[in-house]
mmCIF file of C-alpha atoms in Angstrom:
data_model
loop_
_atom_site.group_PDB
_atom_site.id
_atom_site.type_symbol
_atom_site.label_atom_id
_atom_site.label_comp_id
_atom_site.label_asym_id
_atom_site.label_seq_id
_atom_site.Cartn_x
_atom_site.Cartn_y
_atom_site.Cartn_z
ATOM 1 C CA MET L 1 -31.349 20.925 29.408
ATOM 2 C CA SER L 2 -30.531 24.262 27.845
ATOM 3 C CA VAL L 3 -31.312 27.692 29.242
ATOM 4 C CA GLY L 4 -34.694 28.935 28.114
ATOM 5 C CA GLU L 5 -36.240 25.575 27.412
ATOM 6 C CA LEU L 6 -39.961 26.205 27.469
ATOM 7 C CA LYS L 7 -41.723 23.681 29.649
ATOM 8 C CA MET L 8 -45.432 23.100 29.897
ATOM 9 C CA ASP L 9 -47.614 23.538 32.947
ATOM 10 C CA HIS L 10 -50.444 21.440 34.341
ATOM 11 C CA ARG L 11 -52.918 22.984 31.883
ATOM 12 C CA ASP L 12 -51.185 21.241 28.985
ATOM 13 C CA HIS L 13 -52.236 17.800 30.194
ATOM 14 C CA HIS L 14 -54.207 17.041 27.010
ATOM 15 C CA LEU L 15 -51.155 17.877 24.882
ATOM 16 C CA ARG L 16 -49.098 15.321 26.817
ATOM 17 C CA LYS L 17 -51.839 12.739 26.325
ATOM 18 C CA ILE L 18 -52.034 13.295 22.559
ATOM 19 C CA SER L 19 -48.228 13.313 22.287
ATOM 20 C CA ILE L 20 -47.792 9.953 23.989
ATOM 21 C CA TRP L 21 -50.357 8.424 21.630
ATOM 22 C CA LEU L 22 -48.666 9.960 18.598
ATOM 23 C CA ALA L 23 -45.296 8.693 19.870
ATOM 24 C CA VAL L 24 -46.694 5.169 20.193
ATOM 25 C CA ILE L 25 -48.243 5.307 16.698
ATOM 26 C CA SER L 26 -44.990 6.672 15.219
ATOM 27 C CA THR L 27 -42.969 3.899 16.887
ATOM 28 C CA VAL L 28 -45.305 1.151 15.659
ATOM 29 C CA LEU L 29 -45.343 2.526 12.101
ATOM 30 C CA ALA L 30 -41.578 3.129 12.032
ATOM 31 C CA VAL L 31 -40.968 -0.504 12.938
ATOM 32 C CA THR L 32 -43.715 -2.187 10.923
ATOM 33 C CA LEU L 33 -43.650 -0.141 7.697
ATOM 34 C CA PRO L 34 -40.361 -1.573 6.352
ATOM 35 C CA ILE L 35 -41.307 -5.167 7.243
ATOM 36 C CA VAL L 36 -43.703 -5.780 4.313
ATOM 37 C CA PRO L 37 -41.454 -4.336 1.553
ATOM 38 C CA ILE L 38 -38.427 -6.228 2.915
ATOM 39 C CA ALA L 39 -40.432 -9.476 3.020
ATOM 40 C CA LEU L 40 -41.689 -8.861 -0.528
ATOM 41 C CA LEU L 41 -38.173 -8.105 -1.681
ATOM 42 C CA LEU L 42 -36.859 -11.341 -0.185
ATOM 43 C CA GLY L 43 -39.673 -13.108 -2.035
ATOM 44 C CA TRP L 44 -38.734 -11.400 -5.284
ATOM 45 C CA PHE L 45 -35.092 -12.389 -4.916
ATOM 46 C CA THR L 46 -36.160 -16.019 -4.803
ATOM 47 C CA THR L 47 -38.571 -15.604 -7.756
ATOM 48 C CA ASP L 48 -37.715 -16.075 -11.407
ATOM 49 C CA LEU L 49 -36.588 -12.619 -12.558
ATOM 50 C CA LEU L 50 -38.164 -12.976 -16.010
ATOM 51 C CA ASP L 51 -41.494 -13.671 -14.348
ATOM 52 C CA LEU L 52 -40.892 -10.724 -12.017
ATOM 53 C CA ALA L 53 -40.113 -8.416 -14.941
ATOM 54 C CA SER L 54 -43.254 -9.457 -16.786
ATOM 55 C CA ARG L 55 -45.329 -8.960 -13.653
ATOM 56 C CA ALA L 56 -43.822 -5.483 -13.333
ATOM 57 C CA GLY L 57 -45.084 -4.740 -16.827
ATOM 58 C CA LEU L 58 -41.641 -4.658 -18.388
ATOM 59 C CA SER L 59 -41.521 -6.274 -21.831
ATOM 60 C CA VAL L 60 -38.142 -7.921 -21.401
ATOM 61 C CA GLY L 61 -37.145 -10.783 -23.672
ATOM 62 C CA HIS L 62 -34.626 -12.140 -21.212
ATOM 63 C CA ALA L 63 -34.116 -12.056 -17.458
ATOM 64 C CA PRO L 64 -32.644 -8.813 -16.063
ATOM 65 C CA ASN L 65 -29.082 -8.881 -14.804
ATOM 66 C CA GLN L 66 -28.944 -10.414 -11.292
ATOM 67 C CA LEU L 67 -26.774 -7.652 -9.811
ATOM 68 C CA LEU L 68 -28.881 -4.874 -11.358
ATOM 69 C CA SER L 69 -32.024 -6.534 -10.048
ATOM 70 C CA PHE L 70 -30.483 -6.680 -6.600
ATOM 71 C CA ILE L 71 -29.588 -2.972 -6.767
ATOM 72 C CA ALA L 72 -33.083 -2.153 -8.070
ATOM 73 C CA GLY L 73 -34.572 -4.126 -5.185
ATOM 74 C CA LEU L 74 -32.495 -2.222 -2.658
ATOM 75 C CA LEU L 75 -33.369 1.097 -4.282
ATOM 76 C CA SER L 76 -37.060 0.283 -4.053
ATOM 77 C CA LEU L 77 -36.626 0.176 -0.264
ATOM 78 C CA VAL L 78 -35.293 3.736 -0.046
ATOM 79 C CA PRO L 79 -38.685 5.568 0.188
ATOM 80 C CA VAL L 80 -40.076 3.307 2.880
ATOM 81 C CA LEU L 81 -36.819 3.298 4.869
ATOM 82 C CA CYS L 82 -36.722 7.104 4.712
ATOM 83 C CA LEU L 83 -40.323 7.229 5.891
ATOM 84 C CA SER L 84 -39.439 4.875 8.738
ATOM 85 C CA LYS L 85 -36.525 7.117 9.747
ATOM 86 C CA ALA L 86 -38.844 10.159 9.536
ATOM 87 C CA LEU L 87 -41.310 8.434 11.855
ATOM 88 C CA TRP L 88 -38.472 7.703 14.273
ATOM 89 C CA PHE L 89 -37.676 11.430 14.381
ATOM 90 C CA ALA L 90 -41.408 12.095 14.870
ATOM 91 C CA ARG L 91 -41.361 9.664 17.800
ATOM 92 C CA GLN L 92 -38.477 11.608 19.388
ATOM 93 C CA TYR L 93 -40.361 14.877 18.877
ATOM 94 C CA PHE L 94 -43.581 13.588 20.440
ATOM 95 C CA LEU L 95 -41.662 12.064 23.354
ATOM 96 C CA LEU L 96 -40.062 15.461 24.056
ATOM 97 C CA ILE L 97 -43.501 17.111 24.040
ATOM 98 C CA GLN L 98 -44.822 14.323 26.252
ATOM 99 C CA SER L 99 -42.008 14.883 28.756
ATOM 100 C CA GLY L 100 -42.996 18.555 28.906
ATOM 101 C CA ILE L 101 -40.267 20.091 26.740
ATOM 102 C CA LEU L 102 -41.898 22.329 24.133
ATOM 103 C CA LEU L 103 -39.079 24.507 22.879
ATOM 104 C CA SER L 104 -35.524 23.218 22.895
ATOM 105 C CA ARG L 105 -32.751 22.444 20.435
ATOM 106 C CA ALA L 106 -33.668 18.754 20.668
ATOM 107 C CA ASN L 107 -37.214 19.610 19.472
ATOM 108 C CA VAL L 108 -35.766 21.498 16.516
ATOM 109 C CA ILE L 109 -33.429 18.630 15.567
ATOM 110 C CA ALA L 110 -36.256 16.079 15.787
ATOM 111 C CA LEU L 111 -38.703 18.194 13.763
ATOM 112 C CA LYS L 112 -36.053 19.007 11.152
ATOM 113 C CA GLY L 113 -35.155 15.315 10.822
ATOM 114 C CA PHE L 114 -38.834 14.421 10.506
ATOM 115 C CA GLY L 115 -39.329 16.947 7.713
ATOM 116 C CA LYS L 116 -36.072 16.098 5.939
ATOM 117 C CA PHE L 117 -36.746 12.383 5.719
ATOM 118 C CA VAL L 118 -40.396 12.830 4.693
ATOM 119 C CA ALA L 119 -39.204 15.092 1.859
ATOM 120 C CA ILE L 120 -36.455 12.632 0.835
ATOM 121 C CA SER L 121 -39.022 9.825 0.845
ATOM 122 C CA GLY L 122 -41.296 11.876 -1.423
ATOM 123 C CA ALA L 123 -38.464 12.790 -3.784
ATOM 124 C CA ALA L 124 -37.325 9.161 -3.915
ATOM 125 C CA GLY L 125 -40.893 8.093 -4.696
ATOM 126 C CA LEU L 126 -40.821 10.353 -7.752
ATOM 127 C CA VAL L 127 -37.361 9.477 -9.070
ATOM 128 C CA LEU L 128 -36.809 5.847 -8.160
ATOM 129 C CA PRO L 129 -39.461 4.168 -10.383
ATOM 130 C CA THR L 130 -37.711 5.657 -13.428
ATOM 131 C CA LEU L 131 -34.289 4.593 -12.170
ATOM 132 C CA ILE L 132 -35.453 1.087 -11.291
ATOM 133 C CA GLY L 133 -37.131 0.689 -14.692
ATOM 134 C CA LEU L 134 -33.913 1.715 -16.427
ATOM 135 C CA LEU L 135 -31.845 -0.647 -14.263
ATOM 136 C CA LEU L 136 -34.088 -3.647 -14.886
ATOM 137 C CA THR L 137 -34.098 -3.137 -18.649
ATOM 138 C CA ALA L 138 -30.469 -2.049 -18.954
ATOM 139 C CA ASN L 139 -29.453 -5.318 -20.580
ATOM 140 C CA ALA L 140 -32.606 -5.693 -22.648
ATOM 141 C CA GLY L 141 -32.381 -5.738 -26.393
ATOM 142 C CA ALA L 142 -33.317 -2.957 -28.793
ATOM 143 C CA GLY L 143 -36.957 -1.956 -28.469
ATOM 144 C CA GLU L 144 -37.263 -3.699 -25.115
ATOM 145 C CA LYS L 145 -35.871 -0.962 -22.868
ATOM 146 C CA SER L 146 -38.487 0.729 -20.687
ATOM 147 C CA LEU L 147 -38.743 4.216 -19.306
ATOM 148 C CA VAL L 148 -41.161 4.364 -16.411
ATOM 149 C CA VAL L 149 -42.388 7.773 -15.317
ATOM 150 C CA SER L 150 -44.289 7.794 -12.042
ATOM 151 C CA LEU L 151 -46.102 10.949 -10.999
ATOM 152 C CA GLY L 152 -48.530 10.365 -8.156
ATOM 153 C CA SER L 153 -50.071 12.705 -5.630
ATOM 154 C CA ALA L 154 -48.611 10.758 -2.673
ATOM 155 C CA PRO L 155 -44.922 11.585 -3.297
ATOM 156 C CA LEU L 156 -45.813 15.176 -4.191
ATOM 157 C CA LEU L 157 -47.778 15.547 -0.959
ATOM 158 C CA SER L 158 -44.866 13.980 0.938
ATOM 159 C CA LEU L 159 -42.536 16.595 -0.553
ATOM 160 C CA LEU L 160 -44.935 19.374 0.414
ATOM 161 C CA PHE L 161 -45.447 17.957 3.913
ATOM 162 C CA GLY L 162 -41.680 17.549 4.374
ATOM 163 C CA GLY L 163 -41.131 21.162 3.307
ATOM 164 C CA THR L 164 -43.833 22.329 5.702
ATOM 165 C CA LEU L 165 -42.235 20.438 8.587
ATOM 166 C CA TRP L 166 -38.831 21.864 7.674
ATOM 167 C CA THR L 167 -40.301 25.404 7.786
ATOM 168 C CA MET L 168 -41.956 24.647 11.125
ATOM 169 C CA ALA L 169 -38.588 23.451 12.457
ATOM 170 C CA ALA L 170 -36.984 26.722 11.347
ATOM 171 C CA VAL L 171 -39.753 28.693 13.110
ATOM 172 C CA THR L 172 -39.302 26.509 16.229
ATOM 173 C CA ALA L 173 -35.551 27.263 16.143
ATOM 174 C CA LYS L 174 -36.346 31.011 16.135
ATOM 175 C CA ALA L 175 -38.867 30.553 18.955
ATOM 176 C CA THR L 176 -36.283 28.572 20.969
ATOM 177 C CA ALA L 177 -33.754 31.389 20.562
ATOM 178 C CA ILE L 178 -36.368 33.912 21.746
ATOM 179 C CA ALA L 179 -37.235 31.656 24.715
ATOM 180 C CA GLU L 180 -33.530 31.406 25.601
ATOM 181 C CA ASP L 181 -33.258 35.194 25.509
ATOM 182 C CA HIS L 182 -36.431 35.556 27.550
ATOM 183 C CA ALA L 183 -35.082 33.195 30.222
ATOM 184 C CA GLN L 184 -32.204 35.607 30.808
ATOM 185 C CA ILE L 185 -34.627 38.320 31.857
ATOM 186 C CA ILE L 186 -35.177 38.066 35.588
ATOM 187 C CA MET U 1 -21.793 46.197 29.812
ATOM 188 C CA GLN U 2 -22.969 49.781 30.166
ATOM 189 C CA ILE U 3 -25.452 49.143 32.954
ATOM 190 C CA LEU U 4 -23.745 48.212 36.206
ATOM 191 C CA VAL U 5 -25.708 46.325 38.841
ATOM 192 C CA THR U 6 -24.798 47.555 42.312
ATOM 193 C CA LEU U 7 -27.252 45.352 44.132
ATOM 194 C CA ASP U 8 -24.541 43.731 46.259
ATOM 195 C CA VAL U 9 -23.524 47.190 47.557
ATOM 196 C CA MET U 10 -27.124 47.927 48.559
ATOM 197 C CA LEU U 11 -27.463 44.514 50.198
ATOM 198 C CA ALA U 12 -24.323 45.203 52.233
ATOM 199 C CA LYS U 13 -25.594 48.672 53.232
ATOM 200 C CA ARG U 14 -28.925 47.263 54.398
ATOM 201 C CA LYS U 15 -27.226 44.201 55.917
ATOM 202 C CA ILE U 16 -29.639 41.887 54.157
ATOM 203 C CA ARG U 17 -28.725 38.403 52.975
ATOM 204 C CA SER U 18 -29.178 37.432 49.319
ATOM 205 C CA LYS U 19 -31.191 34.431 50.408
ATOM 206 C CA ASP U 20 -33.820 36.595 52.150
ATOM 207 C CA LEU U 21 -34.093 38.910 49.153
ATOM 208 C CA ALA U 22 -34.441 35.948 46.756
ATOM 209 C CA VAL U 23 -37.294 34.571 48.875
ATOM 210 C CA HIS U 24 -39.026 37.963 48.922
ATOM 211 C CA ILE U 25 -38.738 38.475 45.145
ATOM 212 C CA GLY U 26 -39.663 34.895 44.384
ATOM 213 C CA ILE U 27 -36.599 33.976 42.316
ATOM 214 C CA THR U 28 -33.884 31.411 42.928
ATOM 215 C CA GLU U 29 -30.628 32.327 44.649
ATOM 216 C CA ALA U 30 -28.812 31.278 41.472
ATOM 217 C CA ASN U 31 -30.781 33.807 39.422
ATOM 218 C CA LEU U 32 -30.212 36.507 42.048
ATOM 219 C CA SER U 33 -26.503 35.751 41.904
ATOM 220 C CA LEU U 34 -26.574 36.152 38.102
ATOM 221 C CA LEU U 35 -28.399 39.469 38.551
ATOM 222 C CA LYS U 36 -25.785 40.701 41.055
ATOM 223 C CA GLN U 37 -23.022 39.815 38.618
ATOM 224 C CA GLY U 38 -24.820 41.614 35.781
ATOM 225 C CA LYS U 39 -25.003 38.406 33.779
ATOM 226 C CA VAL U 40 -28.649 38.818 32.792
ATOM 227 C CA LYS U 41 -30.149 40.406 29.696
ATOM 228 C CA GLY U 42 -32.812 42.306 31.570
ATOM 229 C CA VAL U 43 -34.771 42.878 34.751
ATOM 230 C CA ARG U 44 -38.567 42.930 34.834
ATOM 231 C CA PHE U 45 -40.193 46.036 36.363
ATOM 232 C CA GLU U 46 -42.011 43.669 38.715
ATOM 233 C CA THR U 47 -38.699 42.247 40.005
ATOM 234 C CA LEU U 48 -37.174 45.703 40.242
ATOM 235 C CA ALA U 49 -40.174 46.968 42.243
ATOM 236 C CA LYS U 50 -39.929 44.064 44.685
ATOM 237 C CA ILE U 51 -36.190 44.647 45.183
ATOM 238 C CA CYS U 52 -36.712 48.372 45.767
ATOM 239 C CA GLU U 53 -39.586 47.665 48.155
ATOM 240 C CA TYR U 54 -37.552 45.175 50.210
ATOM 241 C CA LEU U 55 -34.354 47.232 50.274
ATOM 242 C CA ASP U 56 -36.260 50.534 50.628
ATOM 243 C CA CYS U 57 -34.335 52.183 47.812
ATOM 244 C CA GLN U 58 -34.731 53.567 44.304
ATOM 245 C CA PRO U 59 -33.872 51.759 41.029
ATOM 246 C CA ALA U 60 -30.954 54.174 40.598
ATOM 247 C CA ASP U 61 -29.471 52.832 43.828
ATOM 248 C CA ILE U 62 -29.011 49.394 42.316
ATOM 249 C CA LEU U 63 -28.519 50.231 38.634
ATOM 250 C CA THR U 64 -25.854 52.595 37.343
ATOM 251 C CA PHE U 65 -25.208 53.730 33.799
ATOM 252 C CA GLN U 66 -21.535 53.773 32.889
ATOM 253 C CA ARG U 67 -20.499 55.590 29.721
ATOM 254 C CA THR U 68 -17.933 53.637 27.742
ATOM 255 C CA THR U 69 -15.414 55.223 25.411
ATOM 256 C CA ASP U 70 -15.022 54.062 21.782
ATOM 257 C CA GLU U 71 -11.712 52.394 22.651
ATOM 258 C CA GLU U 72 -13.381 50.338 25.367
ATOM 259 C CA THR U 73 -16.215 49.210 23.122
ATOM 260 C CA LEU U 74 -13.732 48.131 20.456
#
């Protein structure tokens, strides 16, 4: 525990209550979110790739390269894995609040990690569909290559939310420094 | 540091133990020890008033300003 850590008093009981619930929700989501995409991916790896490509809307005359498909499959997991990691940081943050620690370096690290991975997940959601499309049609013949451009509100909001969290972490870092200074006044 | 804390001198003059003063002010002995060593960034007026009340002295009796030369500050 560092000097100046701001702890809560008995009046902050409701904050503890909300934090423990948010920590539980974050933990459940962090663990369960990657399960479905990983299961789907395992299913795809055992599916005929030509069929997979046609289902994905890619007009490919022949099956995509096995290795490239594998890489594309792994890349498609990046956004959800980043989101899972972000939720794990969120869990740490809420657990700190629940244990009564409001301002400390650990809070800053957890909030910064939360924001960073939400932003990475958003950025990956914007870039990866294009990259995956290119990978899957890399070996396709002339006129069969596809360029997928995905621009949804979800990844953009994730980027914005991640940036907001990052800013909040920076403000928390400043507040922690002030609290540390304040603790040295007797 | 330019402000010297001479609280230990005053405690010795009044023959009062640090423990008793800490109890009266309502701070821990560890914090009082830091204050005596001048290892704090500041003292609240409230704390200062309680110290002066208990030791029956003035703030100037426990805090002294020491002018430092340029060479010392460098």
